[in-house]
Short mmCIF file of C-alpha atoms in Angstrom, two decimals:
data_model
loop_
_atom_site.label_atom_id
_atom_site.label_comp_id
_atom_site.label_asym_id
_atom_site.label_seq_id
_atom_site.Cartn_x
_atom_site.Cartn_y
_atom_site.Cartn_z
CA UNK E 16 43.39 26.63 36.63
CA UNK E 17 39.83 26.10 34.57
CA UNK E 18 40.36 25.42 30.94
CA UNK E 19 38.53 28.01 28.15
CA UNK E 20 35.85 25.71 26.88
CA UNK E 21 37.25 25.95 23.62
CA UNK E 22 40.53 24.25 24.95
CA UNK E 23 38.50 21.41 25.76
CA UNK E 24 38.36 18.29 24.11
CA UNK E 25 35.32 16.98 22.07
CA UNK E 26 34.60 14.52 25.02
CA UNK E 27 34.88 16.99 27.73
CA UNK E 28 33.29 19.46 25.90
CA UNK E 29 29.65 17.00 25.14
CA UNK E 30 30.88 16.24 29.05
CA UNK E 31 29.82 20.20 29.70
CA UNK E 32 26.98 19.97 27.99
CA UNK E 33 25.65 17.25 29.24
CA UNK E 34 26.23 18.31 32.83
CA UNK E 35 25.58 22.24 33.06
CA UNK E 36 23.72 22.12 29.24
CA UNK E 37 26.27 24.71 28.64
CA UNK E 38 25.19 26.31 24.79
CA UNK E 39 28.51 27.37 24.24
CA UNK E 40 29.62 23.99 24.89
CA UNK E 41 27.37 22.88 22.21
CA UNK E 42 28.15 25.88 19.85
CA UNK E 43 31.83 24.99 20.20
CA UNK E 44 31.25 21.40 18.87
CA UNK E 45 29.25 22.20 15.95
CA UNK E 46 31.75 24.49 15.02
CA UNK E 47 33.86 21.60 15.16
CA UNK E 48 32.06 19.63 13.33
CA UNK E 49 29.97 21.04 10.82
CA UNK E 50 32.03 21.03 7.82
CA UNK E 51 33.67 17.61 7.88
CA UNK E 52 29.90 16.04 8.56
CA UNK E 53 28.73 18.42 5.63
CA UNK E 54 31.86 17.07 3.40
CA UNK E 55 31.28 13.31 4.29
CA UNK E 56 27.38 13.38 3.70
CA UNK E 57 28.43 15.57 0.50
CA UNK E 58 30.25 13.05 -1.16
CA UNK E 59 28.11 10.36 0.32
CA UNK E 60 24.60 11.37 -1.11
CA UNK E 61 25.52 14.30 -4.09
CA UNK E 62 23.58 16.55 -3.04
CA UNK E 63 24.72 20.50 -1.41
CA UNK E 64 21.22 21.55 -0.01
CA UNK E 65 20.11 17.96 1.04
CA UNK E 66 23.84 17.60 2.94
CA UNK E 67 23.38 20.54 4.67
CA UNK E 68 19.64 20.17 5.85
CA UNK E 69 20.78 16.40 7.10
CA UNK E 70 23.94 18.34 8.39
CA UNK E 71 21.30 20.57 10.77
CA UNK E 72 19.85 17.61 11.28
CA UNK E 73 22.14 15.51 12.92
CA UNK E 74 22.90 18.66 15.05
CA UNK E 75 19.57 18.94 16.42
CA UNK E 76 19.79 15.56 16.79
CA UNK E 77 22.58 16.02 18.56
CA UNK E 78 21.15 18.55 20.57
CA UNK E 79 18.09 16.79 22.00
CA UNK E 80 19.58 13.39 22.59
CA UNK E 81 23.10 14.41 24.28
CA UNK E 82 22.28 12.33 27.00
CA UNK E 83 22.54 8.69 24.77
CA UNK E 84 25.72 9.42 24.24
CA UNK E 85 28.14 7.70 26.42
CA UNK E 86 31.60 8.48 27.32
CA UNK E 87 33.51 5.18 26.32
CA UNK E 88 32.76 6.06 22.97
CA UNK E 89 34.17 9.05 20.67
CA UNK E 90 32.40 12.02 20.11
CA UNK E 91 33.64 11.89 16.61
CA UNK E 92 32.11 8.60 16.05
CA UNK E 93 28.93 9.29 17.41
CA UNK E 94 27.69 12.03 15.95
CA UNK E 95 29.12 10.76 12.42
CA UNK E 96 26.77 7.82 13.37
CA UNK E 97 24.23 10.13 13.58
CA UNK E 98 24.75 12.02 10.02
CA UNK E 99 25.25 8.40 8.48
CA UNK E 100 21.95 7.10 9.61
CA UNK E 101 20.48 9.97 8.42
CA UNK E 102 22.03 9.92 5.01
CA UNK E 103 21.43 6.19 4.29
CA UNK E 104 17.66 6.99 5.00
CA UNK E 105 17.65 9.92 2.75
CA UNK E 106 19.01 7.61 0.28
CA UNK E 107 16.92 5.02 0.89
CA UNK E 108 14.04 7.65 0.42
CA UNK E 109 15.29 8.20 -2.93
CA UNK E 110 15.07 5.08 -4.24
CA UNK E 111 11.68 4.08 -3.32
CA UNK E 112 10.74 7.36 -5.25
CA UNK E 113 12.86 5.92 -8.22
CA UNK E 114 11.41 2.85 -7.99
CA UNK E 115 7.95 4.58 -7.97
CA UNK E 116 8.87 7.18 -10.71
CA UNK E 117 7.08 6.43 -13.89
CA UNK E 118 9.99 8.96 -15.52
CA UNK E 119 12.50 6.28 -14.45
CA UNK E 120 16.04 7.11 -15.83
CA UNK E 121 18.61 4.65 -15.66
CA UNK E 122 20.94 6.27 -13.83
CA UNK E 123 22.82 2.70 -12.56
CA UNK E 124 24.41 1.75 -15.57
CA UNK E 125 27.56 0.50 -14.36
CA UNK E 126 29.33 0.60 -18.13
CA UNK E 127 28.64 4.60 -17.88
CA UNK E 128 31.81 6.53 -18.72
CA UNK E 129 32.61 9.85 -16.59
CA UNK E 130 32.93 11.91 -19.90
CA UNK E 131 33.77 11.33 -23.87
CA UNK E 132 37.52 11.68 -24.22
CA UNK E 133 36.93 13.62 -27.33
CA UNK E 134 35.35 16.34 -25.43
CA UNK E 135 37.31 15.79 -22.19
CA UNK E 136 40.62 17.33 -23.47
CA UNK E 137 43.71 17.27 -21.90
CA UNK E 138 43.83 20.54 -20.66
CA UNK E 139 40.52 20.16 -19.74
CA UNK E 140 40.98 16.85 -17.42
CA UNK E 141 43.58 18.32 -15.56
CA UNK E 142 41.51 21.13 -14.29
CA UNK E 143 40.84 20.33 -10.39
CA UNK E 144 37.55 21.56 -10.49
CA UNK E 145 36.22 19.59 -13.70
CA UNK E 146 38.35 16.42 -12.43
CA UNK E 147 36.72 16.89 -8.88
CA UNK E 148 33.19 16.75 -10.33
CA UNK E 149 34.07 13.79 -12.59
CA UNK E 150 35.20 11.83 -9.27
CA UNK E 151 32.11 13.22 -7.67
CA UNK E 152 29.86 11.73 -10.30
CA UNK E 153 31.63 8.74 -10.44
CA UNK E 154 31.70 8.37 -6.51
CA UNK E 155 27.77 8.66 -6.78
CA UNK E 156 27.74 5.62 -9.20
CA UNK E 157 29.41 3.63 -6.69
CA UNK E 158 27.11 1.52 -4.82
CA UNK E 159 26.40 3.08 -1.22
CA UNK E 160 26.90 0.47 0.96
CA UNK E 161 30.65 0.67 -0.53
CA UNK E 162 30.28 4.61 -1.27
CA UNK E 163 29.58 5.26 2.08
CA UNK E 164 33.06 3.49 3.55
CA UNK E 165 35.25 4.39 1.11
CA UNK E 166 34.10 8.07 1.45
CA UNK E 167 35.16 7.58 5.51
CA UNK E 168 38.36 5.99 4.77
CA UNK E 169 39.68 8.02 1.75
CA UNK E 170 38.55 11.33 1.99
CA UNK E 171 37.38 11.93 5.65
CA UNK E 172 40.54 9.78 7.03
CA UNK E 173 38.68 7.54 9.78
CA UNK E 174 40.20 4.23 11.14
CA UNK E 175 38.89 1.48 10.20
CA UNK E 176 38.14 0.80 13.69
CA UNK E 177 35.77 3.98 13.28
CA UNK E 178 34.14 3.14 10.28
CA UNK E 179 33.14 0.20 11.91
CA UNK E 180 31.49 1.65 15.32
CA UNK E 181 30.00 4.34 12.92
CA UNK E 182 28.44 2.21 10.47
CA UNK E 183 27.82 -0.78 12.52
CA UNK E 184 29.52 -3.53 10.71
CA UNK E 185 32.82 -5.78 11.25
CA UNK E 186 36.35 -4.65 10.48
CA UNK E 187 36.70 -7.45 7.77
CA UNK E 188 33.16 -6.33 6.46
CA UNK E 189 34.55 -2.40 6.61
CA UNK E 190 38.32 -3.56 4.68
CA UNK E 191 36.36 -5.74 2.35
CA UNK E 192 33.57 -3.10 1.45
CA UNK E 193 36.25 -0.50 0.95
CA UNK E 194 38.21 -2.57 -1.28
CA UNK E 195 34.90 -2.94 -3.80
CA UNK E 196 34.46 0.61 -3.70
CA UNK E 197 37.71 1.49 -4.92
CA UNK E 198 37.81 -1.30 -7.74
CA UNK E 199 34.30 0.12 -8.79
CA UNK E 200 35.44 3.72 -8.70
CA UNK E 201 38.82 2.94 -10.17
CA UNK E 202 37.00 0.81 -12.68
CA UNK E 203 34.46 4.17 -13.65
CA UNK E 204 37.30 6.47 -13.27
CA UNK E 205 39.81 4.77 -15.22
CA UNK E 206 39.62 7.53 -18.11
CA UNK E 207 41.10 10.20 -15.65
CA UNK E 208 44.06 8.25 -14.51
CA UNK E 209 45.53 7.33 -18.47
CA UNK E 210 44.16 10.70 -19.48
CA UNK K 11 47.99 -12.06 4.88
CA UNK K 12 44.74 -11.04 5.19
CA UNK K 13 45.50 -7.62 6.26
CA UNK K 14 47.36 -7.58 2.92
CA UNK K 15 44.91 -8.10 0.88
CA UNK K 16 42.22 -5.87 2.53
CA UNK K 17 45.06 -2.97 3.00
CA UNK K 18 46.27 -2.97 -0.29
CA UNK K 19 46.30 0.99 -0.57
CA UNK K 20 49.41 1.18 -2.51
CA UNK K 21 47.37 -0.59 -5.37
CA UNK K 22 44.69 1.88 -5.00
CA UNK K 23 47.59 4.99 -4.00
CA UNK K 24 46.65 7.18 -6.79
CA UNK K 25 42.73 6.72 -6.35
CA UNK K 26 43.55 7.55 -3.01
CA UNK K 27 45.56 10.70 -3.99
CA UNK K 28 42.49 11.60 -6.52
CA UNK K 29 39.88 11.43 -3.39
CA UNK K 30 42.24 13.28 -0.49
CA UNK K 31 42.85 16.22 -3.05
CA UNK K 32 39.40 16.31 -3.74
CA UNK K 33 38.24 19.95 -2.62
CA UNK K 34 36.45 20.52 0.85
CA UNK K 35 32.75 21.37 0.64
CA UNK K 36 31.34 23.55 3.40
CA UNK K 37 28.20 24.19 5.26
CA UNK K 38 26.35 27.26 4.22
CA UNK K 39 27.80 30.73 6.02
CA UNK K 40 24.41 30.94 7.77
CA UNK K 41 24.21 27.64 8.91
CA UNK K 42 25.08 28.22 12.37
CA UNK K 43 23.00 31.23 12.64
CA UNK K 44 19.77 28.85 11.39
CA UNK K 45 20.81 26.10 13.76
CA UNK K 46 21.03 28.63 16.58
CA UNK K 47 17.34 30.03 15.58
CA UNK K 48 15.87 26.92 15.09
CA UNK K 49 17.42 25.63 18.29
CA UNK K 50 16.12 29.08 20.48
CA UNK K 51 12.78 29.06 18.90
CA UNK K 52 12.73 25.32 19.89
CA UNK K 53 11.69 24.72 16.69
CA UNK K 54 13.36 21.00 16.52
CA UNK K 55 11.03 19.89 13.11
CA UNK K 56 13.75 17.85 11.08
CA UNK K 57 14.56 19.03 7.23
CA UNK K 58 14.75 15.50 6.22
CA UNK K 59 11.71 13.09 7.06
CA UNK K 60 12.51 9.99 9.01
CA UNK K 61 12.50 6.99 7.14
CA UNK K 62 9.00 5.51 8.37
CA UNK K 63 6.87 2.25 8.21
CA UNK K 64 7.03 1.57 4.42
CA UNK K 65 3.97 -0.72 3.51
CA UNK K 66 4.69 -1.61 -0.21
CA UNK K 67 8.30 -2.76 0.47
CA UNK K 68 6.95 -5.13 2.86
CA UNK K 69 3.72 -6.34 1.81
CA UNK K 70 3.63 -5.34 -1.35
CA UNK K 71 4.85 -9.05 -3.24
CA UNK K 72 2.18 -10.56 -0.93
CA UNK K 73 -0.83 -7.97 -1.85
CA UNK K 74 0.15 -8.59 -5.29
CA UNK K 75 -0.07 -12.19 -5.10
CA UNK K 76 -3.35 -12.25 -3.28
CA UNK K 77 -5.06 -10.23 -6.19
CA UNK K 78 -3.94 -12.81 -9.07
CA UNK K 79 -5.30 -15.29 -6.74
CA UNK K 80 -8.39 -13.36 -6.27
CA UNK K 81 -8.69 -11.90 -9.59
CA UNK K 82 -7.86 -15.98 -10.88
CA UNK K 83 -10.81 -17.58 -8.54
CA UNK K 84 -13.32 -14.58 -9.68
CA UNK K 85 -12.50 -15.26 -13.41
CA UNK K 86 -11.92 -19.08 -13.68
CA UNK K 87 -15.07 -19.47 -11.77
CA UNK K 88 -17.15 -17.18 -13.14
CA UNK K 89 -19.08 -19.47 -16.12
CA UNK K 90 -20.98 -21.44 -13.50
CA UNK K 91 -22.34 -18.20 -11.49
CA UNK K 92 -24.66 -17.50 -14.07
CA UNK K 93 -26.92 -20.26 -14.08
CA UNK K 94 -27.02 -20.86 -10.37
CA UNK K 95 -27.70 -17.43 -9.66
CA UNK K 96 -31.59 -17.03 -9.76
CA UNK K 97 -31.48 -13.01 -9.74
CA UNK K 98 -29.90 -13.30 -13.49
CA UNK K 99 -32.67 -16.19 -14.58
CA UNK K 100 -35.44 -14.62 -16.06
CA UNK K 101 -38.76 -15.86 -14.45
CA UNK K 102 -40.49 -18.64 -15.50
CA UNK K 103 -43.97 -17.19 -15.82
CA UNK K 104 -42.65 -14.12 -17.35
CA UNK K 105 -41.19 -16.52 -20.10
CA UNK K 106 -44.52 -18.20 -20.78
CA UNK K 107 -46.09 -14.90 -20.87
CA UNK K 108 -43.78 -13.24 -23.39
CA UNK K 109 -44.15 -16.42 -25.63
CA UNK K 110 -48.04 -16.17 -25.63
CA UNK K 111 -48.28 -12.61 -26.65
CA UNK K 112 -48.32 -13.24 -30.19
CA UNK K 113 -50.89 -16.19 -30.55
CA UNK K 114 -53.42 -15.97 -28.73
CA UNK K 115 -54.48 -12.45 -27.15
CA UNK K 116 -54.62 -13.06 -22.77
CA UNK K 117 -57.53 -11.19 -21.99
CA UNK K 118 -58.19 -12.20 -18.64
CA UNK K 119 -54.67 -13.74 -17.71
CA UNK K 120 -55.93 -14.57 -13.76
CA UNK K 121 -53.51 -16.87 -12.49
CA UNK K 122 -55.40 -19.13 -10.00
CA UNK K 123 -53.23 -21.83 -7.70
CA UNK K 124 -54.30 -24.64 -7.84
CA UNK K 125 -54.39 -26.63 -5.11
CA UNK K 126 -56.54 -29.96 -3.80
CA UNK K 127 -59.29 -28.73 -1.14
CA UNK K 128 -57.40 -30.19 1.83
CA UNK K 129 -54.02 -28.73 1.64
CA UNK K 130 -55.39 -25.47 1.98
CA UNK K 131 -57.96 -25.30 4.22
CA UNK K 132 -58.06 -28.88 5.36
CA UNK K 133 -61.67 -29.70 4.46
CA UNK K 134 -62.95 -31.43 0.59
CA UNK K 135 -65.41 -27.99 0.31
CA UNK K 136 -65.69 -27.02 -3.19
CA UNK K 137 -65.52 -23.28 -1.85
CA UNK K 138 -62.97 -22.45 -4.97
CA UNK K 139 -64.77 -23.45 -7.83
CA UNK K 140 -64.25 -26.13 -10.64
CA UNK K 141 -60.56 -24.84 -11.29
CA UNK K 142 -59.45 -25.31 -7.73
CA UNK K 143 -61.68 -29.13 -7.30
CA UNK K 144 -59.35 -31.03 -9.55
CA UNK K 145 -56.52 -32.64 -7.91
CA UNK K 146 -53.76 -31.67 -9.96
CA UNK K 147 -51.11 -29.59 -8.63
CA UNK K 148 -51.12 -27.54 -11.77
CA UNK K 149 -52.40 -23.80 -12.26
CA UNK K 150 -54.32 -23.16 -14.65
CA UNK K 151 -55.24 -19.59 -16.88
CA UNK K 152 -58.09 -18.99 -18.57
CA UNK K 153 -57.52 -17.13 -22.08
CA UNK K 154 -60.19 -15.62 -24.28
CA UNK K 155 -58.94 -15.97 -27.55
CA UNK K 156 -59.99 -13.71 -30.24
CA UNK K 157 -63.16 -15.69 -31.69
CA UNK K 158 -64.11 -15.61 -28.24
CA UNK K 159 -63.38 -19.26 -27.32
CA UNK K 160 -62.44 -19.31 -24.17
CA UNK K 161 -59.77 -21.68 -22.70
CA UNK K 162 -57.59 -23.18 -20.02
CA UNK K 163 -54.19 -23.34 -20.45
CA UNK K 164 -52.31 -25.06 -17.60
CA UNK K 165 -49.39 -22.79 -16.39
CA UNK K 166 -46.18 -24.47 -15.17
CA UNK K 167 -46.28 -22.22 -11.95
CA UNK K 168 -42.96 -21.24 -10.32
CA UNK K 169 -44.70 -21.48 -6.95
CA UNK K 170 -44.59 -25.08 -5.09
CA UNK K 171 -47.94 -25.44 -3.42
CA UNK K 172 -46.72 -27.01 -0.77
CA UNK K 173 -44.68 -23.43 0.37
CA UNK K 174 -47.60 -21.39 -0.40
CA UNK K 175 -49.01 -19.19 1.21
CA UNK K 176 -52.41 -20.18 2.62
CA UNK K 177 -54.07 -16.66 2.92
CA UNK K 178 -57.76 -18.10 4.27
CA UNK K 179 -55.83 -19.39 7.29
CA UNK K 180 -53.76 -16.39 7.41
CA UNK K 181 -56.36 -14.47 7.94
CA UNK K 182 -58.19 -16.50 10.25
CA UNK K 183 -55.01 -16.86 12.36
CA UNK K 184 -55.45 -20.36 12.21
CA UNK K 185 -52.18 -21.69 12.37
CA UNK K 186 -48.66 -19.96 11.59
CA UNK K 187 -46.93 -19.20 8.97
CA UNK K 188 -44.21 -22.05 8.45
CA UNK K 189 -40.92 -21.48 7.79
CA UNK K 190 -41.04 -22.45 4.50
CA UNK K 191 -43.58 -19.62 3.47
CA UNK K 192 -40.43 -17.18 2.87
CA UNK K 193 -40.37 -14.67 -0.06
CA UNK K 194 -38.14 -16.66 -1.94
CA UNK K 195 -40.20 -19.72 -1.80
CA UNK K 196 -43.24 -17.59 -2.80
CA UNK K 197 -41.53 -16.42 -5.52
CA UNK K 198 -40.03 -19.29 -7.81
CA UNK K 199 -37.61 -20.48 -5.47
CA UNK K 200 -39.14 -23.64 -4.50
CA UNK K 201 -39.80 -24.47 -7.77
CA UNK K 202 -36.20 -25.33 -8.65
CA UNK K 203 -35.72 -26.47 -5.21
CA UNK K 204 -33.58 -23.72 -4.30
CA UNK K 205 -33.73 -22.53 -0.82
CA UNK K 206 -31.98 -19.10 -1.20
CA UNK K 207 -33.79 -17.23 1.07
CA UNK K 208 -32.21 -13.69 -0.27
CA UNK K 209 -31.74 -10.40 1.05
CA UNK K 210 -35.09 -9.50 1.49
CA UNK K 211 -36.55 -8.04 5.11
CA UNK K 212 -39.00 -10.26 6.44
CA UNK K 213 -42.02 -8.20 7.02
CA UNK K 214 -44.82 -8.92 8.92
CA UNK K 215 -47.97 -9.71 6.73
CA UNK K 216 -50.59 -6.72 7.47
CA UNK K 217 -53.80 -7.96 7.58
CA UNK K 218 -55.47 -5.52 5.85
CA UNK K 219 -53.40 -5.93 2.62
CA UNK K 220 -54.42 -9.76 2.42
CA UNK K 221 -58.00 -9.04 3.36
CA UNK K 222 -57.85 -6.66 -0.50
CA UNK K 223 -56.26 -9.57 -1.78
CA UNK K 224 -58.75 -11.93 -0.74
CA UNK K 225 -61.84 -10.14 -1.92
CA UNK K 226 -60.19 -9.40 -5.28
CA UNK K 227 -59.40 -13.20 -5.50
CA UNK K 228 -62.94 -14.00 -3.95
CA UNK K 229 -64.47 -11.83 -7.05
CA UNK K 230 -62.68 -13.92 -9.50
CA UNK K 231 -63.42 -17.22 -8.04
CA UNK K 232 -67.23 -15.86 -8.36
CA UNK K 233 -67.04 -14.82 -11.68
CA UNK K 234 -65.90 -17.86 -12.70
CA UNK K 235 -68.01 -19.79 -11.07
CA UNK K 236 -70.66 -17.75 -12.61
CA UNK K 237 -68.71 -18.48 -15.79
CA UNK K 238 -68.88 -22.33 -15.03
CA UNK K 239 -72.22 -21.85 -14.50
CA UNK K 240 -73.84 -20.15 -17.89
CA UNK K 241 -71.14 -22.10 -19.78
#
């Protein structure tokens, strides 16, 4: 009895594709995978429109290069590879323009506080939607090198195993990163925890 | 131990909390749709640019330090240029000539060179006049002042006779023109020794051009002989 594509796993399904180039195959895992990638690169570079174009990107990425990827691997951790690459170099992009800005704000002061307590009432803090966007700002302050990890581990839920086939680096380099980034954001958000 | 310390998530449990609950952003409702037209249109141009060859982050410390060191040697160095440099020096004769315009007025300012007999055309005729008999390798100009005295004034040439130009033998094909016989050793270079040779072409002497010369220069030489001669 043939499995419905959509039954399939993520393997067996890039399996499909690779082998018959079956669309739906391909349409299946997008589908799949299209909002957590969009949610990780959100909260990795800050930015909605830019997230969603790198989002598309990593797809078509995806698209024209099935054949690198290799079946020992997980399709999860592949084509997050493929988003994070593209993300760090967007990044990376927007620093050199910084750096080349003659309008240069300084937008890494690491003594920056999320909001004035005065103005941040009570009421106010506890709102979900004004607390998310305080985390979000503060998440952007952390550095991206530890942004990027913590963002895998605490909101997207990888392994540490996965963070460190997706970004490339040592499980002791993935722990160590992700404990900076959570003293730096704790440190920033400190204000919304007493509040 | 180690895992301890790295896995310390109950320390960090309500950061934790704070980033789980955060809310779940989306992709656009038409993303799919634009993937799929993109993707059928085969239209695979990506939104974001690759990250390409960056030159400045690369070279730019070294470019930077290459034009101090540049800009350093052009500055530091720059008070000798000036008097080596014989385009900035303003002739020699052009000097002398500025400084006699007040006194006495040049009337007839003929340079003649002055050269003994046998340098130039390697025989003791007197064929140049009294000027050109004396054996001094000085030039000399003859000034009508304005109570009509006339006199010689010896003129510190910037020619060196011995790089000159002999135009008799020139013209007669004698012998060659030597090396020496450049522009710039025609024209003041030899004087200070300098052998800068310039930028200048090197043209072939037309005949016909020093054959003008000649006859103007033999008129002088006559009239001054004539000169000589009533005097």
């Amino acid at each position: 009895m043939k499995k419905e594509l959509k039954d399939l796993t993520d393997e067996e399904l890039i399996e499909e594709f690779q082998k018959n180039n079956t669309i739906e195959a391909y349409e299946i895992l997008v589908k799949r995978f299209k909002d957590p990638l969009m949610n990780y690169v959100y909260r990795f570079v800050g930015n909605k429109d830019v997230s969603s174009d790198i989002v598309q990107d990593t797809m078509i990425k995806f698209y024209l290069n099935k054949d690198s990827y290799k079946s020992f691997a997980k399709f999860s951790t592949w084509i997050y590879t493929i988003a994070g690459n593209l993300a760090r170099n967007e990044l990376k992009r927007r620093k050199r323009r910084k750096i080349f800005s003659l309008n240069n704000n300084n937008d890494d002061d690491q003594t920056i506080q999320i909001e004035d307590k005065s103005f941040l009432s009570p009421d106010r803090a506890t709102d979900s939607a004004i607390s998310a966007e305080i985390i979000q700002k503060a998440l952007q302050k952390v550095k991206p090198v530890y942004r990027e990890v913590v963002v895998l581990r605490d909101i997207q839920g990888l392994s540490y195993e996965e963070i460190a086939e997706v970004t490339g680096l040592s499980i002791g380099t993935v722990k160590s990163r992700i404990n900076r980034g959570r003293k730096q954001l704790q440190k920033l958000l400190k204000d919304i925890y007493k509040g | 131990m180690e895992e301890n310390f790295y896995n310390d998530e109950s320390k960090y449990g309500e950061l934790i909390n704070l980033l789980k609950g955060l809310p779940k952003v989306d992709t656009p409702d038409n993303f799919e749709y634009n993937l799929m037209t993109k993707i059928n249109n085969g239209n695979f141009n990506l939104n974001t640019k690759e990250s390409g060859f960056f030159f400045g982050r690369y070279f730019l410390p070294a470019t930077g330090l290459v034009a101090v060191f540049l800009i350093a040697f052009f500055v530091l160095n720059n008070p000798g240029t000036d008097e080596n440099n014989p385009f900035l020096q303003e002739p020699p004769a052009l000097k002398e000539l500025s400084a006699s315009a007040s006194s006495p007025k040049i009337i007839n300012d003929v340079i003649i060179a002055q050269k003994p007999v046998e340098t130039i055309n390697g025989k003791k005729s007197a064929q140049t006049g009294e000027v050109v008999k004396s054996k001094t390798k000085k030039a000399v100009r003859v000034v009508v002042k304005p109570n009509d005295v006339i006199s010689k004034e010896v003129v510190d040439l910037p020619f060196d006779p011995a790089k000159s130009v002999s135009v008799d033998e020139k013209i007669a094909e004698q012998t060659a023109v030597s090396s020496t016989n450049k522009r710039s050793a025609l024209v003041g270079g030899a004087s200070n020794g300098f052998g800068f040779d310039g930028f200048y072409i090197r043209e072939k002497i037309d005949r016909k051009y020093l054959e003008i010369w000649k006859a103007k220069l033999d008129s002088i030489k006559k009239a001054q002989r004539l000169h000589y001669r009533l005097k």
